[in-house]
Amino acid sequence: MKADIHPNYQEVSITCSCGNSFKTRSAAGKPEMHIEVCSECHPFYTGKQKIVDTAGRVERFRQKYGNVQRG
């Protein structure tokens, strides 16, 4: 590896808007970072995610392509 071309990683304290905080390493240059969503409060990770079907798009897709048999 070449010397002096890689970023300087340092320990960073991350604080989420939900109150969760953890430490990681980053090259951002800031000792503290504030984020809006983390794995403790994001609906995908908590299992509370719901599929929102806007204007019946999922149902129209299923009607159009749902009965297609692949051979």
mmCIF file of C-alpha atoms in Angstrom:
data_model
loop_
_atom_site.group_PDB
_atom_site.id
_atom_site.type_symbol
_atom_site.label_atom_id
_atom_site.label_comp_id
_atom_site.label_asym_id
_atom_site.label_seq_id
_atom_site.Cartn_x
_atom_site.Cartn_y
_atom_site.Cartn_z
ATOM 1 C CA MET A 1 0.000 0.000 0.000
ATOM 2 C CA LYS A 2 1.098 3.536 -0.637
ATOM 3 C CA ALA A 3 1.799 5.691 2.382
ATOM 4 C CA ASP A 4 -0.161 8.875 3.165
ATOM 5 C CA ILE A 5 -3.008 8.339 0.687
ATOM 6 C CA HIS A 6 -5.567 6.665 2.946
ATOM 7 C CA PRO A 7 -8.089 8.607 5.044
ATOM 8 C CA ASN A 8 -7.510 9.031 8.747
ATOM 9 C CA TYR A 9 -10.154 6.951 10.517
ATOM 10 C CA GLN A 10 -11.072 8.034 13.993
ATOM 11 C CA GLU A 11 -13.648 6.940 16.569
ATOM 12 C CA VAL A 12 -16.953 8.797 16.215
ATOM 13 C CA SER A 13 -19.924 8.937 18.580
ATOM 14 C CA ILE A 14 -23.235 8.602 16.724
ATOM 15 C CA THR A 15 -26.479 9.824 18.337
ATOM 16 C CA CYS A 16 -29.871 9.089 16.775
ATOM 17 C CA SER A 17 -32.987 11.202 17.175
ATOM 18 C CA CYS A 18 -34.614 8.242 18.985
ATOM 19 C CA GLY A 19 -31.980 8.496 21.722
ATOM 20 C CA ASN A 20 -29.860 5.509 20.710
ATOM 21 C CA SER A 21 -26.118 6.152 20.669
ATOM 22 C CA PHE A 22 -23.158 4.052 19.589
ATOM 23 C CA LYS A 23 -19.546 4.400 18.549
ATOM 24 C CA THR A 24 -18.035 3.581 15.186
ATOM 25 C CA ARG A 25 -15.118 4.706 13.052
ATOM 26 C CA SER A 26 -15.320 7.294 10.294
ATOM 27 C CA ALA A 27 -13.164 9.471 8.082
ATOM 28 C CA ALA A 28 -15.677 12.344 8.270
ATOM 29 C CA GLY A 29 -13.454 14.308 10.635
ATOM 30 C CA LYS A 30 -16.182 15.006 13.199
ATOM 31 C CA PRO A 31 -15.970 13.516 16.713
ATOM 32 C CA GLU A 32 -19.798 13.471 17.019
ATOM 33 C CA MET A 33 -22.568 12.913 14.478
ATOM 34 C CA HIS A 34 -26.345 13.207 14.827
ATOM 35 C CA ILE A 35 -28.563 11.085 12.610
ATOM 36 C CA GLU A 36 -32.338 10.842 12.135
ATOM 37 C CA VAL A 37 -32.766 7.066 11.752
ATOM 38 C CA CYS A 38 -30.787 4.095 13.043
ATOM 39 C CA SER A 39 -31.303 0.324 13.192
ATOM 40 C CA GLU A 40 -33.129 0.672 16.529
ATOM 41 C CA CYS A 41 -35.914 2.889 15.147
ATOM 42 C CA HIS A 42 -36.041 2.214 11.371
ATOM 43 C CA PRO A 43 -39.256 0.334 10.483
ATOM 44 C CA PHE A 44 -37.394 -2.195 8.309
ATOM 45 C CA TYR A 45 -35.216 -3.353 11.211
ATOM 46 C CA THR A 46 -37.942 -3.197 13.878
ATOM 47 C CA GLY A 47 -40.365 -5.308 11.823
ATOM 48 C CA LYS A 48 -43.036 -2.611 11.770
ATOM 49 C CA GLN A 49 -42.648 -1.776 8.088
ATOM 50 C CA LYS A 50 -45.868 -1.780 6.118
ATOM 51 C CA ILE A 51 -46.192 -1.887 2.361
ATOM 52 C CA VAL A 52 -48.196 1.143 1.296
ATOM 53 C CA ASP A 53 -50.180 0.454 -1.843
ATOM 54 C CA THR A 54 -50.741 3.852 -3.400
ATOM 55 C CA ALA A 55 -53.634 3.952 -5.841
ATOM 56 C CA GLY A 56 -53.811 0.132 -6.152
ATOM 57 C CA ARG A 57 -50.515 -0.216 -8.014
ATOM 58 C CA VAL A 58 -49.659 -3.566 -6.464
ATOM 59 C CA GLU A 59 -53.092 -4.986 -7.290
ATOM 60 C CA ARG A 60 -52.912 -3.715 -10.899
ATOM 61 C CA PHE A 61 -49.462 -5.328 -11.250
ATOM 62 C CA ARG A 62 -50.774 -8.628 -9.903
ATOM 63 C CA GLN A 63 -53.758 -8.517 -12.241
ATOM 64 C CA LYS A 64 -51.539 -7.818 -15.231
ATOM 65 C CA TYR A 65 -48.656 -10.209 -14.479
ATOM 66 C CA GLY A 66 -49.960 -12.488 -11.722
ATOM 67 C CA ASN A 67 -51.152 -15.300 -13.980
ATOM 68 C CA VAL A 68 -48.085 -15.488 -16.211
ATOM 69 C CA GLN A 69 -46.612 -18.993 -16.259
ATOM 70 C CA ARG A 70 -42.904 -19.319 -16.882
ATOM 71 C CA GLY A 71 -41.800 -22.333 -18.857
#
